[in-house]
Coordinates of N, CA and C and ligand atoms in Angstrom, one line a residue:
M1 N 158.0 3.5 -189.6 CA 156.6 3.9 -190.0 C 155.6 2.8 -189.8
T2 N 154.6 3.1 -189.0 CA 153.6 2.1 -188.8 C 152.3 2.5 -189.6
C3 N 151.8 1.5 -190.2 CA 150.6 1.8 -191.0 C 149.4 2.3 -190.1
P4 N 148.9 3.4 -190.4 CA 147.8 4.0 -189.6 C 146.5 3.2 -189.7
I5 N 146.4 2.3 -190.7 CA 145.2 1.6 -190.9 C 145.2 0.3 -190.1
C6 N 146.2 -0.5 -190.4 CA 146.2 -1.8 -189.8 C 147.3 -2.0 -188.7
G7 N 148.1 -1.0 -188.5 CA 149.1 -1.1 -187.5 C 150.3 -1.9 -187.9
N8 N 150.4 -2.3 -189.1 CA 151.6 -3.0 -189.6 C 152.9 -2.2 -189.5
E9 N 153.9 -2.7 -188.8 CA 155.1 -2.0 -188.5 C 156.1 -2.2 -189.6
H10 N 155.8 -3.1 -190.5 CA 156.8 -3.4 -191.6 C 156.4 -2.8 -192.9
T11 N 156.1 -1.5 -192.9 CA 155.8 -0.9 -194.1 C 157.1 -0.7 -194.9
G12 N 157.0 -0.7 -196.3 CA 158.1 -0.4 -197.1 C 158.3 1.0 -197.4
K13 N 159.5 1.4 -197.5 CA 159.8 2.9 -197.7 C 160.0 3.1 -199.2
L14 N 159.2 3.9 -199.8 CA 159.3 4.2 -201.2 C 160.2 5.4 -201.5
S15 N 160.1 6.4 -200.7 CA 161.0 7.5 -200.8 C 161.0 8.2 -199.4
K16 N 161.5 9.4 -199.4 CA 161.7 10.1 -198.2 C 160.4 10.3 -197.4
S17 N 159.3 10.5 -198.1 CA 158.0 10.8 -197.4 C 156.9 9.8 -197.8
R18 N 157.3 8.7 -198.5 CA 156.3 7.8 -199.0 C 156.5 6.4 -198.5
Y19 N 155.5 5.8 -198.0 CA 155.6 4.5 -197.5 C 154.5 3.6 -198.1
F20 N 154.7 2.3 -198.0 CA 153.7 1.4 -198.6 C 153.5 0.3 -197.6
C21 N 152.2 0.0 -197.4 CA 151.8 -1.1 -196.5 C 151.4 -2.2 -197.5
S22 N 152.1 -3.3 -197.4 CA 151.8 -4.5 -198.3 C 150.6 -5.3 -197.7
N23 N 150.2 -4.9 -196.5 CA 149.1 -5.6 -195.8 C 147.8 -5.2 -196.3
C24 N 147.6 -3.9 -196.5 CA 146.4 -3.4 -197.0 C 146.5 -2.6 -198.3
F25 N 147.7 -2.7 -198.9 CA 147.9 -2.1 -200.2 C 147.6 -0.6 -200.2
V26 N 148.2 0.0 -199.3 CA 147.9 1.5 -199.1 C 149.3 2.2 -199.2
E27 N 149.3 3.3 -199.9 CA 150.5 4.1 -199.9 C 150.3 5.2 -198.9
I28 N 151.2 5.4 -198.1 CA 151.2 6.4 -197.0 C 152.1 7.6 -197.4
F29 N 151.6 8.7 -197.4 CA 152.3 9.9 -197.9 C 152.2 11.0 -197.0
Y30 N 153.4 11.6 -196.7 CA 153.4 12.8 -195.8 C 153.6 14.0 -196.7
T31 N 152.7 15.0 -196.5 CA 152.9 16.3 -197.2 C 154.0 17.1 -196.5
R32 N 154.3 18.2 -197.0 CA 155.3 19.1 -196.4 C 154.9 19.6 -195.1
K33 N 153.6 19.7 -194.9 CA 153.0 20.1 -193.6 C 152.8 19.0 -192.7
S34 N 153.4 17.8 -193.0 CA 153.3 16.6 -192.2 C 151.9 16.1 -192.1
Q35 N 151.1 16.5 -193.1 CA 149.7 15.9 -193.1 C 149.7 14.5 -193.7
L36 N 149.0 13.7 -193.2 CA 149.0 12.3 -193.7 C 148.0 12.1 -194.8
Q37 N 148.4 11.5 -195.9 CA 147.5 11.2 -197.0 C 147.7 9.7 -197.3
L38 N 146.5 9.1 -197.6 CA 146.5 7.7 -197.9 C 146.0 7.5 -199.3
F39 N 146.6 6.5 -200.0 CA 146.2 6.2 -201.3 C 146.0 4.7 -201.4
Q40 N 144.8 4.3 -201.7 CA 144.6 2.9 -202.0 C 145.1 2.5 -203.4
I41 N 145.8 1.5 -203.4 CA 146.4 1.0 -204.7 C 145.4 -0.1 -205.3
L42 N 144.9 0.3 -206.4 CA 143.9 -0.6 -207.0 C 144.5 -1.7 -207.9
E43 N 143.7 -2.7 -208.3 CA 144.3 -3.8 -209.0 C 144.9 -3.5 -210.3
D44 N 144.4 -2.4 -210.9 CA 145.0 -2.0 -212.2 C 146.2 -1.0 -212.0
G45 N 146.6 -0.8 -210.8 CA 147.8 -0.1 -210.6 C 147.5 1.4 -210.3
T46 N 146.3 1.8 -210.5 CA 146.0 3.2 -210.2 C 145.8 3.4 -208.7
T47 N 145.8 4.6 -208.3 CA 145.7 4.9 -206.9 C 144.4 5.7 -206.6
C48 N 143.8 5.6 -205.5 CA 142.6 6.2 -205.1 C 142.8 6.8 -203.7
A49 N 142.6 8.1 -203.6 CA 142.8 8.8 -202.4 C 141.8 8.4 -201.3
I50 N 142.3 8.1 -200.1 CA 141.4 7.8 -199.0 C 141.3 9.0 -198.1
P51 N 140.1 9.5 -197.9 CA 139.9 10.6 -197.0 C 140.4 10.4 -195.6
T52 N 141.2 11.3 -195.1 CA 141.6 11.1 -193.7 C 141.2 12.3 -192.9
E53 N 140.9 12.1 -191.6 CA 140.5 13.1 -190.7 C 141.7 13.7 -190.1
A54 N 142.1 14.9 -190.3 CA 143.2 15.5 -189.7 C 142.8 16.1 -188.4
Ligands
ZN101 ZN1 148.2 -1.4 -193.4

C-alpha cells in the first residue's frame, strides 16, 4: 500500500482495509466499495476526515 498523499511505500497495516502512513500521520481506509478515505490523526489522538476526490 502506497500512501496516496506522499507516496510513502512503507505504510503500516492496521487491519485488512486500514493502513497508516507514519510520514504524514494519515490513516488510509478502503470502504467496501473500494473507495479511498483518508483520516488525519491529530495530536490528541482524534481523527479528522480528509476530503478525497473520487
Ligand atoms: Zn503519507
